[in-house]
Tab-separated table of C-alpha atoms in Angstrom:
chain	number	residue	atom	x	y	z
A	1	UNK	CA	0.000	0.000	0.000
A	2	UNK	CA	2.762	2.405	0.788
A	3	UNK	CA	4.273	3.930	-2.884
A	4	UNK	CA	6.409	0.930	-3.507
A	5	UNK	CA	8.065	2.317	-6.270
A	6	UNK	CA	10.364	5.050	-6.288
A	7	UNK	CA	11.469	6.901	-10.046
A	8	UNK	CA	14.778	8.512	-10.267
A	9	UNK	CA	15.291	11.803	-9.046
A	10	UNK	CA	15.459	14.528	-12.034
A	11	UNK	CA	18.780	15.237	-13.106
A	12	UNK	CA	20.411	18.062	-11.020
A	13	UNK	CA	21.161	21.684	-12.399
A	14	UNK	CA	24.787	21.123	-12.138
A	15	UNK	CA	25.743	19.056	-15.366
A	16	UNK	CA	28.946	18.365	-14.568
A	17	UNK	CA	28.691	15.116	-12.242
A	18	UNK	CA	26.754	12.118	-13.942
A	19	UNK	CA	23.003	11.500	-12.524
A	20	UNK	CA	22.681	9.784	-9.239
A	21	UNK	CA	21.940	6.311	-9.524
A	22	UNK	CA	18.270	5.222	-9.757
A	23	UNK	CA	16.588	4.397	-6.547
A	24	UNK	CA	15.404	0.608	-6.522
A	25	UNK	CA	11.951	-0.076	-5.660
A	26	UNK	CA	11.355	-0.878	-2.134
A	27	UNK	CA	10.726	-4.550	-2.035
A	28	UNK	CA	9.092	-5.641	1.214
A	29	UNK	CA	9.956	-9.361	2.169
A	30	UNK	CA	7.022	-12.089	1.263
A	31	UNK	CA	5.279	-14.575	2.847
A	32	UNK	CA	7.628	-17.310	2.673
A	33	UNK	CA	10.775	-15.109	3.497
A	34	UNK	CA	9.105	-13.849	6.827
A	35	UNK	CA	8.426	-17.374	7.624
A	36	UNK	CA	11.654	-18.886	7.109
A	37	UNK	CA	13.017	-15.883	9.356
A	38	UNK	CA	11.018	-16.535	11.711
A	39	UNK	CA	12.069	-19.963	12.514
A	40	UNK	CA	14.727	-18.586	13.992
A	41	UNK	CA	12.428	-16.767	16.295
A	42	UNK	CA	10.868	-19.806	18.104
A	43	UNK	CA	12.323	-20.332	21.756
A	44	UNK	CA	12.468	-23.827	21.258
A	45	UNK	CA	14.594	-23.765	17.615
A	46	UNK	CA	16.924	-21.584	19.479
A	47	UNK	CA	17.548	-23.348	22.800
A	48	UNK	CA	17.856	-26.149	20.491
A	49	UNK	CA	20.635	-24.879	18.366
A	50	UNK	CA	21.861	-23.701	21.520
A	51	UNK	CA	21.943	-27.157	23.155
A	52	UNK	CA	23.812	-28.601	19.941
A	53	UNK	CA	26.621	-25.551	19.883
A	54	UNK	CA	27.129	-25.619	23.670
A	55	UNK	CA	27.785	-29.657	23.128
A	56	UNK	CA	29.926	-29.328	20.077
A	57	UNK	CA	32.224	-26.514	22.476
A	58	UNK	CA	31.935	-28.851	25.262
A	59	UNK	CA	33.663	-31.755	22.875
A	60	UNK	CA	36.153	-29.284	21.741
A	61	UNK	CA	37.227	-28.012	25.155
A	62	UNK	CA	36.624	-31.894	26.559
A	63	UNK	CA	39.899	-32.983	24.020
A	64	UNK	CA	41.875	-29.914	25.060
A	65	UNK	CA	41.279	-30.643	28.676
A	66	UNK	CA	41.867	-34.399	28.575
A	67	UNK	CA	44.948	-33.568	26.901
A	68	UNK	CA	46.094	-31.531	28.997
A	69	UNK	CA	45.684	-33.210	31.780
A	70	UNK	CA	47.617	-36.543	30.810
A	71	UNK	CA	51.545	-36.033	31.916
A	72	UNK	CA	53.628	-38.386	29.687
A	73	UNK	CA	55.196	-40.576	31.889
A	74	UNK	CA	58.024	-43.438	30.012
A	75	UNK	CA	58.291	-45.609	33.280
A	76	UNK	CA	54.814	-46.844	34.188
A	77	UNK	CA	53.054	-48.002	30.792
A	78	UNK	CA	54.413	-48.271	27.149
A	79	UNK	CA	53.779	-45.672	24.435
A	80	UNK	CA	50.836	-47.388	23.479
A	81	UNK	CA	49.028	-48.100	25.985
A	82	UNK	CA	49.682	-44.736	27.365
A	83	UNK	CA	47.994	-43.331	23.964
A	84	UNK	CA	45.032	-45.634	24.630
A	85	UNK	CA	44.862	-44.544	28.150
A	86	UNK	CA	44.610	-41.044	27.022
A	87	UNK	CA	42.402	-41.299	24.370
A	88	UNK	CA	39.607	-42.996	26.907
A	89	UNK	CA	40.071	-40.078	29.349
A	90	UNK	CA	40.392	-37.280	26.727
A	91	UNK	CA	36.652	-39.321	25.555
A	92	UNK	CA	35.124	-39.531	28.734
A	93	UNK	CA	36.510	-35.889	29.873
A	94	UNK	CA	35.440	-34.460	26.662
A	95	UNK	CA	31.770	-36.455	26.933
A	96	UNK	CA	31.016	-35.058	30.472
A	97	UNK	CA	32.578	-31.741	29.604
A	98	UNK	CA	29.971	-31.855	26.308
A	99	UNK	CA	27.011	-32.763	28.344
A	100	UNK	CA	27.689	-29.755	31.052
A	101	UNK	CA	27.485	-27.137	27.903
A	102	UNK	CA	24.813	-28.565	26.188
A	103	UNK	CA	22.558	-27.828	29.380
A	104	UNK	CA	23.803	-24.465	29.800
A	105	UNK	CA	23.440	-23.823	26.767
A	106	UNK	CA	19.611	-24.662	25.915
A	107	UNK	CA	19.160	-23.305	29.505
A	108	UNK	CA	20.729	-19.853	29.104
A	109	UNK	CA	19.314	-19.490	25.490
A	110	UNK	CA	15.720	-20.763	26.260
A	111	UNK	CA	15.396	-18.231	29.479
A	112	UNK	CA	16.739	-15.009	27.497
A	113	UNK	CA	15.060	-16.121	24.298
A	114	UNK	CA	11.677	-16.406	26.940
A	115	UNK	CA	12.326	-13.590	28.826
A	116	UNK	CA	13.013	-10.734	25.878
A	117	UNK	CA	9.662	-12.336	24.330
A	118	UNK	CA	7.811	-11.575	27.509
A	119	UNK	CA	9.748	-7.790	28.294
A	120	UNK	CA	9.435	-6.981	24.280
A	121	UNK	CA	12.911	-5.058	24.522
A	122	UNK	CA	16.152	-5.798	24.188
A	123	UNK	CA	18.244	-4.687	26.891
A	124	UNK	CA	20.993	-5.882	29.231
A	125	UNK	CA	19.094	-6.899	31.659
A	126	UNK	CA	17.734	-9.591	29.534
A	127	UNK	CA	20.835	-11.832	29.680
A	128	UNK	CA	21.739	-10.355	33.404
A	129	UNK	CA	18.836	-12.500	34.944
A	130	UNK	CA	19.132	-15.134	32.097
A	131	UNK	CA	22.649	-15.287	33.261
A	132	UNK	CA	21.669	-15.558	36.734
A	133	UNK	CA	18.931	-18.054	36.411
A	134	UNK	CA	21.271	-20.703	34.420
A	135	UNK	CA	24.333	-20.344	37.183
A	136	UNK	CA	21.701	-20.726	39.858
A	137	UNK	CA	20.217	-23.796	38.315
A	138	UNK	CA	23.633	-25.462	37.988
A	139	UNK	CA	24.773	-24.824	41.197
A	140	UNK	CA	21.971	-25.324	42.853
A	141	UNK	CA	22.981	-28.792	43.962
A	142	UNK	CA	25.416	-27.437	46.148
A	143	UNK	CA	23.390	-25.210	48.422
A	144	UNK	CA	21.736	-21.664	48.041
A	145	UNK	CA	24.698	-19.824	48.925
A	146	UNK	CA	26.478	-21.713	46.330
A	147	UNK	CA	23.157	-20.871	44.042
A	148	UNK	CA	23.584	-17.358	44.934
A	149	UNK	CA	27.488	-16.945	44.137
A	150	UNK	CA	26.904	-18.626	41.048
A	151	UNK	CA	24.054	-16.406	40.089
A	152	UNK	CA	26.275	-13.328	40.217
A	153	UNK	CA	29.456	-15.445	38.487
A	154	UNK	CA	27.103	-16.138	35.052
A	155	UNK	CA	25.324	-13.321	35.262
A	156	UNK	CA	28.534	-11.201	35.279
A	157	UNK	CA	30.053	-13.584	32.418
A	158	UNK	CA	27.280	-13.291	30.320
A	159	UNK	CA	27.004	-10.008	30.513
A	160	UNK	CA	31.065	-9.544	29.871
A	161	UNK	CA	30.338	-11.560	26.601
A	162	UNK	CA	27.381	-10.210	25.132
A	163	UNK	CA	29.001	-6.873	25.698
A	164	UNK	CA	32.147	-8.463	23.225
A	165	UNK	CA	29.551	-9.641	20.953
A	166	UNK	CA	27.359	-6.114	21.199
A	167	UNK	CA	30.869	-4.160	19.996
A	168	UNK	CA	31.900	-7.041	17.279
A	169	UNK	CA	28.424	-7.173	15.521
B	1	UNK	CA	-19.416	8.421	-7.312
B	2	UNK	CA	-18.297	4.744	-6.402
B	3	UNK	CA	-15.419	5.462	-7.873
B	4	UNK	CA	-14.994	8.633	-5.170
B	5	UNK	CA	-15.893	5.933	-2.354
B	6	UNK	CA	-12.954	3.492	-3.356
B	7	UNK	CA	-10.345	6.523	-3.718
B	8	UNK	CA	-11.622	7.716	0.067
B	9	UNK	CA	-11.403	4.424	1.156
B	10	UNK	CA	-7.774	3.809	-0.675
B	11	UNK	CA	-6.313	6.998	0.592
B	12	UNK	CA	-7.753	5.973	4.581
B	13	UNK	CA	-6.191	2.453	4.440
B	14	UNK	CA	-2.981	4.313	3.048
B	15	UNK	CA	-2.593	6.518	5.839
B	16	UNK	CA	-3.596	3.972	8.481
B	17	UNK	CA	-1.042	1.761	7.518
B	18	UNK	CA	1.491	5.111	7.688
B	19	UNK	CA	0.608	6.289	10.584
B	20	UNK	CA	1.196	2.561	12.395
B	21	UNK	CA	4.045	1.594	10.821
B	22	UNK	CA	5.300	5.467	11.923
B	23	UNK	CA	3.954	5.109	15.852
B	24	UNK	CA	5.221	1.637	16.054
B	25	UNK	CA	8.478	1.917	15.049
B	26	UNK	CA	8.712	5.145	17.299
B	27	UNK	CA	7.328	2.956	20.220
B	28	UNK	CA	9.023	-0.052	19.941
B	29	UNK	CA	12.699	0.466	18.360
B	30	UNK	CA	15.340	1.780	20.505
B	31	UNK	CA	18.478	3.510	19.923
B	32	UNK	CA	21.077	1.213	19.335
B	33	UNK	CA	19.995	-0.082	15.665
B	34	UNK	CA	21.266	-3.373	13.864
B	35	UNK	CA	20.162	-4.140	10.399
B	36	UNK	CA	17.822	-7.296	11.536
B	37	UNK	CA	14.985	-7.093	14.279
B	38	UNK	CA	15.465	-7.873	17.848
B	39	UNK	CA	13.569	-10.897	19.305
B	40	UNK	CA	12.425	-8.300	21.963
B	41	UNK	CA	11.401	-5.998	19.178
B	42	UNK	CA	9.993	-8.329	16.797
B	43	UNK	CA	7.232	-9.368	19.906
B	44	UNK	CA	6.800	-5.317	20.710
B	45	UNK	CA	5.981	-5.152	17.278
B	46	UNK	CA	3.410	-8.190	16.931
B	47	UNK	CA	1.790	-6.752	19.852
B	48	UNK	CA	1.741	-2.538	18.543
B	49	UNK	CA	0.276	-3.679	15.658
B	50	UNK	CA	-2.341	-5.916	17.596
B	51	UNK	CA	-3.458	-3.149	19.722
B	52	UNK	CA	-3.463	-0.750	16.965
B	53	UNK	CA	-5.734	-2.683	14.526
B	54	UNK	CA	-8.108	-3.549	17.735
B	55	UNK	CA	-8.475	0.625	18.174
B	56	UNK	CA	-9.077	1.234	14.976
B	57	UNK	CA	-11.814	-1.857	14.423
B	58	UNK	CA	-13.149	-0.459	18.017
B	59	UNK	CA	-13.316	3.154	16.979
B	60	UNK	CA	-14.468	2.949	14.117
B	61	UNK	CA	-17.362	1.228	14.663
B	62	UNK	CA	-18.140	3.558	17.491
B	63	UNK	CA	-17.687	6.148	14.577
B	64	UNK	CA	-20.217	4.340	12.120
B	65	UNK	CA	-22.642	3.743	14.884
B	66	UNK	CA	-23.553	6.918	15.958
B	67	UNK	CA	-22.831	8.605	12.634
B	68	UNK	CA	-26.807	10.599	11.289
B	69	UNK	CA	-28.300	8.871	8.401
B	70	UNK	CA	-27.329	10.491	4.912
């Protein structure tokens, strides 16, 4: 309904630069493209995609731990069984390590996804109490003092990286 | 004289649709401006656009109601 067509603006007085380029018509997204965007706008796609990212960083940082952790030591066990060795722990460290992202992960992104649907704004106080409510919820085993200092801990993190990603995008 | 009725009627829809996309965008987008919509915006602007058809269904009839027989 709005004037989706705009013509080229008539040439200026001055004759000495060329003629602006003509203006393209507007051309408002259809149907289909606002659907396929908004797949991405379902809390449940994103904690989702969340889940799977958090457990593909977990793997990553699960190998670099197990490594890590695995002193190479000549006298006890030969080379090869020392590889095996590691290789278990570096798959079970890097399993448990995947599993512990995962579910931060879909919890973090599921709360702020739920939360900035409910507020309607996007602000930094968004991921502050998604933050808070995903360190509570881990540590929560561990008593509510525990719940309380890791509250603050993720909520401060969070915050510290959305901040990097706020400047970067 | 139909034809007069369908231009009025044109040029209303026309300017309703301007003057919401114009009061919802002031409403709902903030300062800081990326190309694509927020989550948090994209649900402020589901529900402007809600409220604002509602008002206008709700006052208009209110309008044609009590408007004298021509």
């Amino acid at each position: 309904m709005v004037d989706q067509s705009a013509e080229p603006p008539a040439s200026d007085s001055d004759g000495s630069s060329a003629p602006p380029p003509p203006v393209e018509p507007l051309k408002l997204p259809t149907f289909e493209e606002m659907k396929a965007q908004d797949v991405f706008n379902n809390c449940a796609v994103k904690s989702i995609v969340s889940c799977v990212m958090g457990g593909g960083m977990g793997i990553f940082m699960g190998l670099l731990f197990g490594a890590l952790d695995n002193p190479l030591n000549p006298d006890q066990m030969t080379v090869r069984q020392h590889f095996t060795h590691a290789a278990k722990q570096m798959g079970s460290k890097s399993l448990h390590m995947a599993k512990a992202f995962a579910v931060m992960g879909a919890i973090y992104s599921g709360t702020e996804c739920i939360i900035e649907k409910a507020r309607a704004r996007h602000d930094m106080t968004n991921t502050m109490v998604a933050g808070c409510v995903t360190g509570g919820s881990l540590s929560a085993k561990a008593g509510p003092k525990a719940a309380c200092v890791g509250c603050a801990g993720f909520a401060a993190f969070s915050v510290v990286v959305e901040k990097l990603f706020d400047r970067a995008a | 004289q139909m034809f007069n009725m369908a231009q009025q009627e044109l040029e209303s829809r026309v300017d309703l649709f301007n003057k919401m996309t114009l009061s919802c965008f002031n409403k709902c987008i903030g300062s800081r401006r990326e190309s694509e919509l927020n989550m948090g915006e994209n649900s402020c602007i589901d529900r402007c656009t809600a409220k604002y058809w509602q008002v206008t269904t709700i006052i208009g009839q209110l309008l044609g109601s009590s408007r004298p027989p021509m």
